[in-house]
Amino acid sequence: MDVEQLNERNVEKNRREEVTALFGVYMMCIFGFLLLLIMLGSCAKKGARHEKPIGAQFTAIVVALPAPNKYEVHLAWLKLGGIPQGWFIHRVGTDEEDVLFEQLEAEKDSYSDSNVIAGKQYRYEFGFVANTGNIKVAQKTVTIPIDFEISGTVLNPRLTNFNRIFLVEGARIITMGENLVINVSEVISQNGIIESFPENQTAVPQGDGRAGGTIEIHARSGQGTLFIYGSGENGGDGLPGIKGAIGKKGIQGKFAISTHQQVDVVCDCGRHAQKLERLIDEGSVTATLEYALEKTRHRCILQPGDGEIGEPGGTGANGGDGGRGGDSAAVTVEITEPNTLEVKAFATPGRGGHGGPGGVGGDGGPGGEPGNTGLDFYHVCRNAQGGPQGPAGRNGERGKDGAPGKQLPMRLKMGARS
């Protein structure tokens, strides 16, 4: 073997040794990197076990207080892992301005927040305090309910989207026959009253009374005393009848006739008599004496008749009929849980209206005039009288009374009581 071949073999051997060494270094690096990852993961797990309780449970419950629109949020948690340095609660309102932050001792397991406003929504973030800072575990969002408080008299309120309804002493709801539905969590009444109409409410004359509508109360619980008067409106009274018409005037009496004693027919004495009367009015004594003399020469041949009696007055119109009474309200009260609310409910239909009185009979007609004395020139016939007034007409009949309304069913279910 020559020198050149020997050199080539040595070079090839050295190349193989270098490749083997490099491969060993490469495998050492990979093994070291994997070992480093395993060690970092183990450290992370150990740190996590020290900084975060496992399965911490967090609840937020809205609790009602006795006064209207007063609530508090009761927060509670259950620690299931390691021991933290403390707890924190972070509250944020919907406007992002109503912020509260509380840090509590590790021994605490609850917190009550009474500084809340009815109708607002709040987000509560809960967590624990660790060396690395505050770590949030959970969050809850709650909405504070709105209550409705009634004092004095309220006409047909719209009671929707309220949690509780308060009727203070003297409170009165009047529906005026409109439907009323109360669907709340709790009814709190201090002798409050719900009624369809004010007492003795009456329809317009001859009008039918309105029905009491429906009064429904659905609640989970209640306390106090509540009065319900589900009455119908009374029917309107009938109008009085119109007075009868006045009777016609009686017929005039027959006319009078006088004449000269020497004739049996009407004499032509009228002009002379009228002339003498005119002179007498002017103060003539001669005319007065002559008129008296002529009167003795005349006699009455047809006495005047008295006027006849006036005709009866017209009959009065009948009174109007009374209106029908309104039906009572349909009352339903349902309280699902045991409670101390006492409900005193009454469903009374409206009475029918009274019939109106009949109209008074019309006045009798005036009596007829006495007979005409235009042909009794010297007034020798008797003085006739006017006729008497006619009798009054009959009174109209009284109107019919209206029928009462119907009594609709009433259902009360107070927890286990019905």
PDB file of C-alpha atoms in Angstrom, residues 154-158 173-181 194-199 201-202 208-216 229-234 326-331 348 350 408:
ATOM      1  CA  VAL A 154    -104.763  56.385  42.963  1.00  0.00           C
ATOM      2  CA  LEU A 155    -107.013  55.929  39.919  1.00  0.00           C
ATOM      3  CA  ASN A 156    -106.375  52.849  37.783  1.00  0.00           C
ATOM      4  CA  PRO A 157    -102.574  52.567  38.120  1.00  0.00           C
ATOM      5  CA  ARG A 158    -100.488  50.446  35.766  1.00  0.00           C
ATOM      6  CA  ILE A 173    -106.748  52.000  44.393  1.00  0.00           C
ATOM      7  CA  ILE A 174    -109.863  52.764  42.334  1.00  0.00           C
ATOM      8  CA  THR A 175    -110.045  50.999  38.961  1.00  0.00           C
ATOM      9  CA  MET A 176    -113.215  52.717  37.633  1.00  0.00           C
ATOM     10  CA  GLY A 177    -114.196  49.384  36.068  1.00  0.00           C
ATOM     11  CA  GLU A 178    -110.913  48.897  34.198  1.00  0.00           C
ATOM     12  CA  ASN A 179    -109.107  45.570  34.533  1.00  0.00           C
ATOM     13  CA  LEU A 180    -106.414  45.497  37.213  1.00  0.00           C
ATOM     14  CA  VAL A 181    -103.714  42.819  37.230  1.00  0.00           C
ATOM     15  CA  ILE A 194    -108.717  48.138  46.153  1.00  0.00           C
ATOM     16  CA  GLU A 195    -112.156  48.944  44.751  1.00  0.00           C
ATOM     17  CA  SER A 196    -113.843  49.100  41.375  1.00  0.00           C
ATOM     18  CA  PHE A 197    -115.819  52.292  42.028  1.00  0.00           C
ATOM     19  CA  PRO A 198    -116.251  54.774  44.866  1.00  0.00           C
ATOM     20  CA  GLU A 199    -119.078  53.899  47.211  1.00  0.00           C
ATOM     21  CA  GLN A 201    -121.079  55.401  42.296  1.00  0.00           C
ATOM     22  CA  THR A 202    -124.067  55.823  39.941  1.00  0.00           C
ATOM     23  CA  ASP A 208    -126.625  51.313  32.581  1.00  0.00           C
ATOM     24  CA  GLY A 209    -123.974  50.905  35.272  1.00  0.00           C
ATOM     25  CA  ARG A 210    -120.493  49.781  34.281  1.00  0.00           C
ATOM     26  CA  ALA A 211    -119.205  46.363  35.277  1.00  0.00           C
ATOM     27  CA  GLY A 212    -116.477  46.132  37.892  1.00  0.00           C
ATOM     28  CA  GLY A 213    -114.017  44.522  35.450  1.00  0.00           C
ATOM     29  CA  THR A 214    -111.443  42.088  36.786  1.00  0.00           C
ATOM     30  CA  ILE A 215    -109.231  42.423  39.851  1.00  0.00           C
ATOM     31  CA  GLU A 216    -106.378  39.906  39.832  1.00  0.00           C
ATOM     32  CA  TYR A 229    -114.534  45.845  47.035  1.00  0.00           C
ATOM     33  CA  GLY A 230    -115.334  44.560  43.559  1.00  0.00           C
ATOM     34  CA  SER A 231    -118.664  46.319  43.114  1.00  0.00           C
ATOM     35  CA  GLY A 232    -120.511  47.154  39.935  1.00  0.00           C
ATOM     36  CA  GLU A 233    -121.685  50.682  39.215  1.00  0.00           C
ATOM     37  CA  ASN A 234    -125.309  51.447  40.116  1.00  0.00           C
ATOM     38  CA  GLY A 326    -123.287  46.836  36.454  1.00  0.00           C
ATOM     39  CA  ASP A 327    -121.959  43.326  37.105  1.00  0.00           C
ATOM     40  CA  SER A 328    -119.605  42.867  40.021  1.00  0.00           C
ATOM     41  CA  ALA A 329    -115.882  42.539  39.471  1.00  0.00           C
ATOM     42  CA  ALA A 330    -114.394  39.091  38.950  1.00  0.00           C
ATOM     43  CA  VAL A 331    -111.931  38.891  41.856  1.00  0.00           C
ATOM     44  CA  THR A 348    -121.305  43.213  44.938  1.00  0.00           C
ATOM     45  CA  GLY A 350    -124.610  47.362  41.144  1.00  0.00           C
ATOM     46  CA  LEU A 408    -119.388  37.227  39.124  1.00  0.00           C
TER      47      LEU A 408
END
